[in-house]
Amino acid sequence: MSAYIKAIWGWDEQIQRDFHARAFTADGWQIITADGTEAGMLHIEHRLTDVYLARIEIHPDHQGRGIGSQLIRSLLHQARQQGRDLTLDVLVVNQRAQALYQRLGLHEVTRHGENNIKIRMSTKPPQPDPIHRS
């Protein structure tokens, strides 16, 4: 994720270490393994109305192998089985991830965060704009 962090905020090693020390709780994270090696991490929150993919990171050495697609398809199936939507946030600069999420059936719901740097995506269909209703 460093390229995306640098593109938005610039890189400060201490700020990154402090952020991760505050955000990381061992019970909320899962290590993704592929072929017996650690390939990334995953953080999922099971909410009342949705399954929220709080974070998915695949190490660059393991990207492009379908690992992320397989995990997200599994989450989509799990959310459907529970009668919930799958929701996530993606950085605006991460167009590769946005394209993947769209291919898997997620839609942009809104943009938010400082200067709208994040896109909220969900399996819930976008709501029509009430101003432009026919």
Short mmCIF file of N, CA and C in Angstrom, two decimals:
data_model
loop_
_atom_site.label_atom_id
_atom_site.label_comp_id
_atom_site.label_asym_id
_atom_site.label_seq_id
_atom_site.Cartn_x
_atom_site.Cartn_y
_atom_site.Cartn_z
N MET A 1 0.81 -1.20 0.00
CA MET A 1 0.00 0.00 0.00
C MET A 1 0.86 1.27 0.00
N SER A 2 2.16 1.12 0.13
CA SER A 2 3.01 2.31 0.28
C SER A 2 2.90 3.27 -0.90
N ALA A 3 2.76 2.76 -2.12
CA ALA A 3 2.66 3.65 -3.28
C ALA A 3 1.41 4.53 -3.18
N TYR A 4 0.31 3.96 -2.69
CA TYR A 4 -0.93 4.73 -2.56
C TYR A 4 -0.84 5.73 -1.41
N ILE A 5 -0.22 5.31 -0.32
CA ILE A 5 -0.03 6.22 0.81
C ILE A 5 0.84 7.40 0.38
N LYS A 6 1.93 7.11 -0.32
CA LYS A 6 2.83 8.17 -0.80
C LYS A 6 2.10 9.12 -1.74
N ALA A 7 1.25 8.58 -2.62
CA ALA A 7 0.54 9.41 -3.60
C ALA A 7 -0.43 10.39 -2.92
N ILE A 8 -0.98 9.99 -1.79
CA ILE A 8 -1.98 10.84 -1.13
C ILE A 8 -1.35 11.73 -0.06
N TRP A 9 -0.60 11.13 0.85
CA TRP A 9 -0.10 11.86 2.02
C TRP A 9 1.41 12.06 2.05
N GLY A 10 2.14 11.34 1.21
CA GLY A 10 3.58 11.30 1.36
C GLY A 10 3.92 10.24 2.42
N TRP A 11 5.16 9.89 2.53
CA TRP A 11 5.54 8.82 3.45
C TRP A 11 6.30 9.36 4.64
N ASP A 12 5.87 8.99 5.82
CA ASP A 12 6.58 9.27 7.05
C ASP A 12 6.59 7.97 7.85
N GLU A 13 7.74 7.36 7.97
CA GLU A 13 7.86 6.04 8.59
C GLU A 13 7.28 6.01 10.00
N GLN A 14 7.58 7.02 10.80
CA GLN A 14 7.09 7.02 12.19
C GLN A 14 5.58 7.15 12.25
N ILE A 15 5.01 7.99 11.40
CA ILE A 15 3.55 8.13 11.36
C ILE A 15 2.92 6.79 10.98
N GLN A 16 3.50 6.09 10.01
CA GLN A 16 2.97 4.79 9.60
C GLN A 16 3.06 3.77 10.74
N ARG A 17 4.18 3.73 11.42
CA ARG A 17 4.34 2.80 12.55
C ARG A 17 3.34 3.10 13.66
N ASP A 18 3.16 4.39 13.97
CA ASP A 18 2.21 4.78 15.01
C ASP A 18 0.78 4.43 14.61
N PHE A 19 0.42 4.70 13.35
CA PHE A 19 -0.92 4.38 12.86
C PHE A 19 -1.20 2.89 12.99
N HIS A 20 -0.28 2.06 12.54
CA HIS A 20 -0.49 0.61 12.59
C HIS A 20 -0.48 0.07 14.01
N ALA A 21 0.30 0.68 14.89
CA ALA A 21 0.29 0.25 16.29
C ALA A 21 -1.08 0.51 16.92
N ARG A 22 -1.71 1.64 16.55
CA ARG A 22 -3.05 1.96 17.08
C ARG A 22 -4.13 1.10 16.43
N ALA A 23 -4.01 0.86 15.12
CA ALA A 23 -5.08 0.20 14.37
C ALA A 23 -5.05 -1.32 14.47
N PHE A 24 -3.90 -1.89 14.73
CA PHE A 24 -3.77 -3.34 14.69
C PHE A 24 -4.22 -3.98 16.00
N THR A 25 -5.17 -4.89 15.89
CA THR A 25 -5.57 -5.75 17.00
C THR A 25 -5.53 -7.17 16.48
N ALA A 26 -4.80 -8.01 17.15
CA ALA A 26 -4.57 -9.37 16.66
C ALA A 26 -5.86 -10.14 16.40
N ASP A 27 -6.91 -9.89 17.18
CA ASP A 27 -8.15 -10.64 17.00
C ASP A 27 -8.92 -10.23 15.75
N GLY A 28 -8.62 -9.08 15.17
CA GLY A 28 -9.37 -8.61 14.01
C GLY A 28 -8.71 -8.91 12.67
N TRP A 29 -7.49 -9.38 12.68
CA TRP A 29 -6.73 -9.57 11.45
C TRP A 29 -6.48 -11.04 11.18
N GLN A 30 -6.43 -11.38 9.91
CA GLN A 30 -6.08 -12.73 9.49
C GLN A 30 -4.91 -12.64 8.52
N ILE A 31 -3.98 -13.56 8.63
CA ILE A 31 -2.86 -13.63 7.70
C ILE A 31 -3.29 -14.49 6.51
N ILE A 32 -3.06 -14.00 5.32
CA ILE A 32 -3.36 -14.73 4.09
C ILE A 32 -2.10 -15.52 3.72
N THR A 33 -2.27 -16.80 3.49
CA THR A 33 -1.13 -17.61 3.06
C THR A 33 -1.40 -18.18 1.67
N ALA A 34 -0.32 -18.35 0.93
CA ALA A 34 -0.39 -18.95 -0.41
C ALA A 34 0.86 -19.80 -0.59
N ASP A 35 0.65 -21.03 -0.94
CA ASP A 35 1.77 -21.96 -1.13
C ASP A 35 2.68 -22.01 0.08
N GLY A 36 2.08 -21.95 1.27
CA GLY A 36 2.83 -22.08 2.51
C GLY A 36 3.57 -20.83 2.95
N THR A 37 3.40 -19.72 2.25
CA THR A 37 4.06 -18.48 2.66
C THR A 37 3.03 -17.40 2.95
N GLU A 38 3.41 -16.45 3.78
CA GLU A 38 2.52 -15.33 4.10
C GLU A 38 2.43 -14.43 2.87
N ALA A 39 1.20 -14.21 2.42
CA ALA A 39 0.98 -13.46 1.18
C ALA A 39 0.27 -12.13 1.41
N GLY A 40 -0.28 -11.92 2.60
CA GLY A 40 -0.99 -10.68 2.85
C GLY A 40 -1.77 -10.74 4.14
N MET A 41 -2.70 -9.78 4.28
CA MET A 41 -3.54 -9.73 5.48
C MET A 41 -4.94 -9.28 5.12
N LEU A 42 -5.85 -9.63 6.02
CA LEU A 42 -7.27 -9.41 5.81
C LEU A 42 -7.90 -9.01 7.13
N HIS A 43 -8.79 -8.03 7.08
CA HIS A 43 -9.53 -7.61 8.27
C HIS A 43 -10.99 -7.45 7.86
N ILE A 44 -11.85 -8.25 8.48
CA ILE A 44 -13.28 -8.25 8.16
C ILE A 44 -14.07 -7.91 9.42
N GLU A 45 -15.09 -7.07 9.27
CA GLU A 45 -15.99 -6.75 10.37
C GLU A 45 -17.39 -7.24 9.99
N HIS A 46 -17.98 -8.04 10.85
CA HIS A 46 -19.34 -8.52 10.63
C HIS A 46 -20.29 -7.57 11.35
N ARG A 47 -20.97 -6.75 10.57
CA ARG A 47 -21.88 -5.74 11.11
C ARG A 47 -23.32 -6.23 11.00
N LEU A 48 -24.22 -5.45 11.56
CA LEU A 48 -25.64 -5.82 11.56
C LEU A 48 -26.20 -5.97 10.15
N THR A 49 -25.89 -5.02 9.27
CA THR A 49 -26.50 -5.04 7.93
C THR A 49 -25.53 -5.41 6.82
N ASP A 50 -24.24 -5.48 7.13
CA ASP A 50 -23.28 -5.80 6.08
C ASP A 50 -22.05 -6.52 6.63
N VAL A 51 -21.32 -7.08 5.70
CA VAL A 51 -19.99 -7.61 5.98
C VAL A 51 -19.05 -6.54 5.44
N TYR A 52 -18.25 -5.96 6.31
CA TYR A 52 -17.37 -4.85 5.92
C TYR A 52 -15.95 -5.36 5.76
N LEU A 53 -15.43 -5.26 4.56
CA LEU A 53 -14.05 -5.61 4.30
C LEU A 53 -13.21 -4.39 4.66
N ALA A 54 -12.73 -4.37 5.89
CA ALA A 54 -12.01 -3.21 6.40
C ALA A 54 -10.64 -3.07 5.74
N ARG A 55 -10.03 -4.20 5.40
CA ARG A 55 -8.71 -4.13 4.79
C ARG A 55 -8.36 -5.45 4.13
N ILE A 56 -7.83 -5.37 2.96
CA ILE A 56 -7.23 -6.53 2.29
C ILE A 56 -5.95 -6.03 1.64
N GLU A 57 -4.87 -6.68 1.94
CA GLU A 57 -3.59 -6.33 1.35
C GLU A 57 -2.89 -7.61 0.93
N ILE A 58 -2.53 -7.66 -0.34
CA ILE A 58 -1.78 -8.79 -0.88
C ILE A 58 -0.38 -8.26 -1.22
N HIS A 59 0.63 -8.94 -0.72
CA HIS A 59 2.01 -8.53 -0.99
C HIS A 59 2.24 -8.50 -2.50
N PRO A 60 2.97 -7.51 -3.01
CA PRO A 60 3.19 -7.40 -4.46
C PRO A 60 3.72 -8.68 -5.11
N ASP A 61 4.52 -9.46 -4.40
CA ASP A 61 5.03 -10.72 -4.96
C ASP A 61 3.92 -11.73 -5.22
N HIS A 62 2.75 -11.54 -4.61
CA HIS A 62 1.65 -12.49 -4.74
C HIS A 62 0.46 -11.91 -5.50
N GLN A 63 0.55 -10.66 -5.92
CA GLN A 63 -0.55 -10.04 -6.65
C GLN A 63 -0.65 -10.61 -8.05
N GLY A 64 -1.85 -10.56 -8.61
CA GLY A 64 -2.07 -11.03 -9.97
C GLY A 64 -2.24 -12.53 -10.08
N ARG A 65 -2.38 -13.21 -8.97
CA ARG A 65 -2.53 -14.67 -8.97
C ARG A 65 -3.96 -15.10 -8.62
N GLY A 66 -4.85 -14.14 -8.44
CA GLY A 66 -6.24 -14.47 -8.14
C GLY A 66 -6.54 -14.65 -6.66
N ILE A 67 -5.57 -14.39 -5.79
CA ILE A 67 -5.77 -14.58 -4.35
C ILE A 67 -6.83 -13.62 -3.83
N GLY A 68 -6.71 -12.34 -4.16
CA GLY A 68 -7.68 -11.35 -3.72
C GLY A 68 -9.07 -11.63 -4.28
N SER A 69 -9.14 -11.99 -5.56
CA SER A 69 -10.43 -12.31 -6.18
C SER A 69 -11.11 -13.47 -5.47
N GLN A 70 -10.34 -14.50 -5.18
CA GLN A 70 -10.90 -15.67 -4.50
C GLN A 70 -11.41 -15.30 -3.11
N LEU A 71 -10.67 -14.51 -2.38
CA LEU A 71 -11.10 -14.11 -1.04
C LEU A 71 -12.37 -13.26 -1.10
N ILE A 72 -12.42 -12.33 -2.03
CA ILE A 72 -13.59 -11.46 -2.13
C ILE A 72 -14.81 -12.25 -2.60
N ARG A 73 -14.63 -13.18 -3.53
CA ARG A 73 -15.76 -14.03 -3.94
C ARG A 73 -16.29 -14.82 -2.74
N SER A 74 -15.40 -15.30 -1.91
CA SER A 74 -15.81 -16.03 -0.71
C SER A 74 -16.60 -15.11 0.23
N LEU A 75 -16.14 -13.88 0.40
CA LEU A 75 -16.86 -12.92 1.25
C LEU A 75 -18.22 -12.56 0.64
N LEU A 76 -18.27 -12.43 -0.67
CA LEU A 76 -19.55 -12.16 -1.34
C LEU A 76 -20.54 -13.28 -1.08
N HIS A 77 -20.07 -14.50 -1.19
CA HIS A 77 -20.92 -15.67 -0.93
C HIS A 77 -21.39 -15.67 0.53
N GLN A 78 -20.47 -15.43 1.43
CA GLN A 78 -20.79 -15.40 2.86
C GLN A 78 -21.83 -14.32 3.17
N ALA A 79 -21.64 -13.13 2.61
CA ALA A 79 -22.58 -12.03 2.84
C ALA A 79 -23.97 -12.39 2.30
N ARG A 80 -24.02 -12.96 1.08
CA ARG A 80 -25.30 -13.36 0.50
C ARG A 80 -26.01 -14.38 1.37
N GLN A 81 -25.26 -15.37 1.86
CA GLN A 81 -25.83 -16.41 2.71
C GLN A 81 -26.43 -15.82 3.98
N GLN A 82 -25.86 -14.73 4.46
CA GLN A 82 -26.34 -14.08 5.68
C GLN A 82 -27.37 -12.99 5.40
N GLY A 83 -27.70 -12.78 4.13
CA GLY A 83 -28.66 -11.74 3.77
C GLY A 83 -28.11 -10.34 3.98
N ARG A 84 -26.81 -10.19 3.83
CA ARG A 84 -26.16 -8.89 4.03
C ARG A 84 -25.45 -8.45 2.75
N ASP A 85 -25.08 -7.20 2.71
CA ASP A 85 -24.28 -6.66 1.62
C ASP A 85 -22.81 -6.77 2.00
N LEU A 86 -21.94 -6.79 1.01
CA LEU A 86 -20.50 -6.66 1.23
C LEU A 86 -20.16 -5.21 0.95
N THR A 87 -19.48 -4.58 1.89
CA THR A 87 -19.13 -3.17 1.78
C THR A 87 -17.64 -3.02 2.04
N LEU A 88 -17.02 -2.04 1.37
CA LEU A 88 -15.60 -1.76 1.59
C LEU A 88 -15.31 -0.33 1.20
N ASP A 89 -14.14 0.13 1.58
CA ASP A 89 -13.63 1.43 1.15
C ASP A 89 -12.34 1.19 0.39
N VAL A 90 -12.14 1.96 -0.66
CA VAL A 90 -10.92 1.86 -1.46
C VAL A 90 -10.42 3.27 -1.74
N LEU A 91 -9.11 3.44 -1.73
CA LEU A 91 -8.54 4.75 -2.02
C LEU A 91 -8.78 5.10 -3.49
N VAL A 92 -9.10 6.36 -3.75
CA VAL A 92 -9.38 6.83 -5.10
C VAL A 92 -8.21 6.53 -6.04
N VAL A 93 -6.99 6.62 -5.53
CA VAL A 93 -5.81 6.40 -6.37
C VAL A 93 -5.57 4.92 -6.69
N ASN A 94 -6.28 4.01 -6.02
CA ASN A 94 -6.08 2.58 -6.24
C ASN A 94 -7.05 2.07 -7.31
N GLN A 95 -6.79 2.44 -8.53
CA GLN A 95 -7.69 2.11 -9.64
C GLN A 95 -7.69 0.61 -9.95
N ARG A 96 -6.59 -0.05 -9.71
CA ARG A 96 -6.53 -1.49 -9.96
C ARG A 96 -7.52 -2.23 -9.05
N ALA A 97 -7.55 -1.86 -7.77
CA ALA A 97 -8.48 -2.49 -6.84
C ALA A 97 -9.93 -2.12 -7.19
N GLN A 98 -10.16 -0.87 -7.56
CA GLN A 98 -11.51 -0.45 -7.94
C GLN A 98 -12.02 -1.30 -9.10
N ALA A 99 -11.17 -1.52 -10.09
CA ALA A 99 -11.57 -2.32 -11.25
C ALA A 99 -11.91 -3.75 -10.83
N LEU A 100 -11.11 -4.32 -9.93
CA LEU A 100 -11.39 -5.67 -9.43
C LEU A 100 -12.74 -5.71 -8.73
N TYR A 101 -12.98 -4.77 -7.84
CA TYR A 101 -14.24 -4.76 -7.09
C TYR A 101 -15.44 -4.60 -8.01
N GLN A 102 -15.29 -3.77 -9.04
CA GLN A 102 -16.39 -3.60 -10.01
C GLN A 102 -16.63 -4.89 -10.79
N ARG A 103 -15.56 -5.56 -11.20
CA ARG A 103 -15.71 -6.84 -11.91
C ARG A 103 -16.44 -7.87 -11.06
N LEU A 104 -16.24 -7.77 -9.75
CA LEU A 104 -16.86 -8.74 -8.84
C LEU A 104 -18.27 -8.31 -8.40
N GLY A 105 -18.77 -7.19 -8.93
CA GLY A 105 -20.15 -6.80 -8.69
C GLY A 105 -20.39 -5.72 -7.66
N LEU A 106 -19.35 -5.06 -7.18
CA LEU A 106 -19.56 -3.96 -6.24
C LEU A 106 -19.74 -2.65 -7.01
N HIS A 107 -20.47 -1.73 -6.40
CA HIS A 107 -20.79 -0.45 -7.02
C HIS A 107 -20.34 0.68 -6.10
N GLU A 108 -19.97 1.80 -6.70
CA GLU A 108 -19.64 2.99 -5.91
C GLU A 108 -20.90 3.51 -5.26
N VAL A 109 -20.82 3.75 -3.95
CA VAL A 109 -21.94 4.30 -3.20
C VAL A 109 -21.73 5.78 -2.94
N THR A 110 -20.52 6.12 -2.48
CA THR A 110 -20.21 7.51 -2.16
C THR A 110 -18.71 7.68 -2.08
N ARG A 111 -18.29 8.92 -2.06
CA ARG A 111 -16.89 9.26 -1.81
C ARG A 111 -16.84 10.01 -0.50
N HIS A 112 -15.78 9.77 0.27
CA HIS A 112 -15.71 10.40 1.59
C HIS A 112 -14.26 10.52 2.02
N GLY A 113 -14.08 11.06 3.21
CA GLY A 113 -12.74 11.28 3.74
C GLY A 113 -12.21 12.64 3.32
N GLU A 114 -11.06 12.97 3.84
CA GLU A 114 -10.41 14.23 3.52
C GLU A 114 -10.23 14.35 2.00
N ASN A 115 -10.82 15.37 1.41
CA ASN A 115 -10.77 15.60 -0.04
C ASN A 115 -11.33 14.43 -0.86
N ASN A 116 -12.29 13.70 -0.28
CA ASN A 116 -12.92 12.56 -0.96
C ASN A 116 -11.91 11.54 -1.47
N ILE A 117 -10.96 11.17 -0.62
CA ILE A 117 -9.89 10.25 -1.04
C ILE A 117 -10.31 8.79 -1.00
N LYS A 118 -11.48 8.51 -0.44
CA LYS A 118 -11.95 7.13 -0.35
C LYS A 118 -13.26 6.97 -1.10
N ILE A 119 -13.43 5.79 -1.68
CA ILE A 119 -14.68 5.43 -2.34
C ILE A 119 -15.30 4.29 -1.55
N ARG A 120 -16.54 4.47 -1.12
CA ARG A 120 -17.30 3.39 -0.47
C ARG A 120 -17.95 2.58 -1.59
N MET A 121 -17.72 1.29 -1.57
CA MET A 121 -18.31 0.39 -2.57
C MET A 121 -19.11 -0.67 -1.84
N SER A 122 -20.17 -1.16 -2.51
CA SER A 122 -21.05 -2.12 -1.88
C SER A 122 -21.74 -2.97 -2.94
N THR A 123 -22.22 -4.12 -2.51
CA THR A 123 -23.04 -4.95 -3.39
C THR A 123 -24.46 -4.40 -3.45
N LYS A 124 -24.80 -3.55 -2.50
CA LYS A 124 -26.12 -2.92 -2.52
C LYS A 124 -26.17 -1.97 -3.73
N PRO A 125 -27.18 -2.13 -4.59
CA PRO A 125 -27.25 -1.27 -5.78
C PRO A 125 -27.30 0.20 -5.39
N PRO A 126 -26.68 1.06 -6.21
CA PRO A 126 -26.72 2.50 -5.92
C PRO A 126 -28.16 3.00 -5.89
N GLN A 127 -28.42 3.91 -4.99
CA GLN A 127 -29.75 4.50 -4.88
C GLN A 127 -29.89 5.62 -5.92
N PRO A 128 -31.07 5.72 -6.55
CA PRO A 128 -31.26 6.79 -7.54
C PRO A 128 -31.19 8.16 -6.86
N ASP A 129 -30.69 9.11 -7.60
CA ASP A 129 -30.61 10.48 -7.12
C ASP A 129 -32.03 11.04 -7.06
N PRO A 130 -32.53 11.43 -5.87
CA PRO A 130 -33.92 11.89 -5.77
C PRO A 130 -34.22 13.14 -6.57
N ILE A 131 -33.21 13.92 -6.88
CA ILE A 131 -33.41 15.15 -7.65
C ILE A 131 -33.68 14.83 -9.12
N HIS A 132 -33.05 13.75 -9.61
CA HIS A 132 -33.16 13.43 -11.03
C HIS A 132 -34.09 12.25 -11.30
N ARG A 133 -35.00 11.99 -10.39
CA ARG A 133 -35.94 10.89 -10.58
C ARG A 133 -36.91 11.19 -11.71
N SER A 134 -37.25 10.16 -12.47
CA SER A 134 -38.21 10.33 -13.57
C SER A 134 -39.61 10.06 -13.10
#
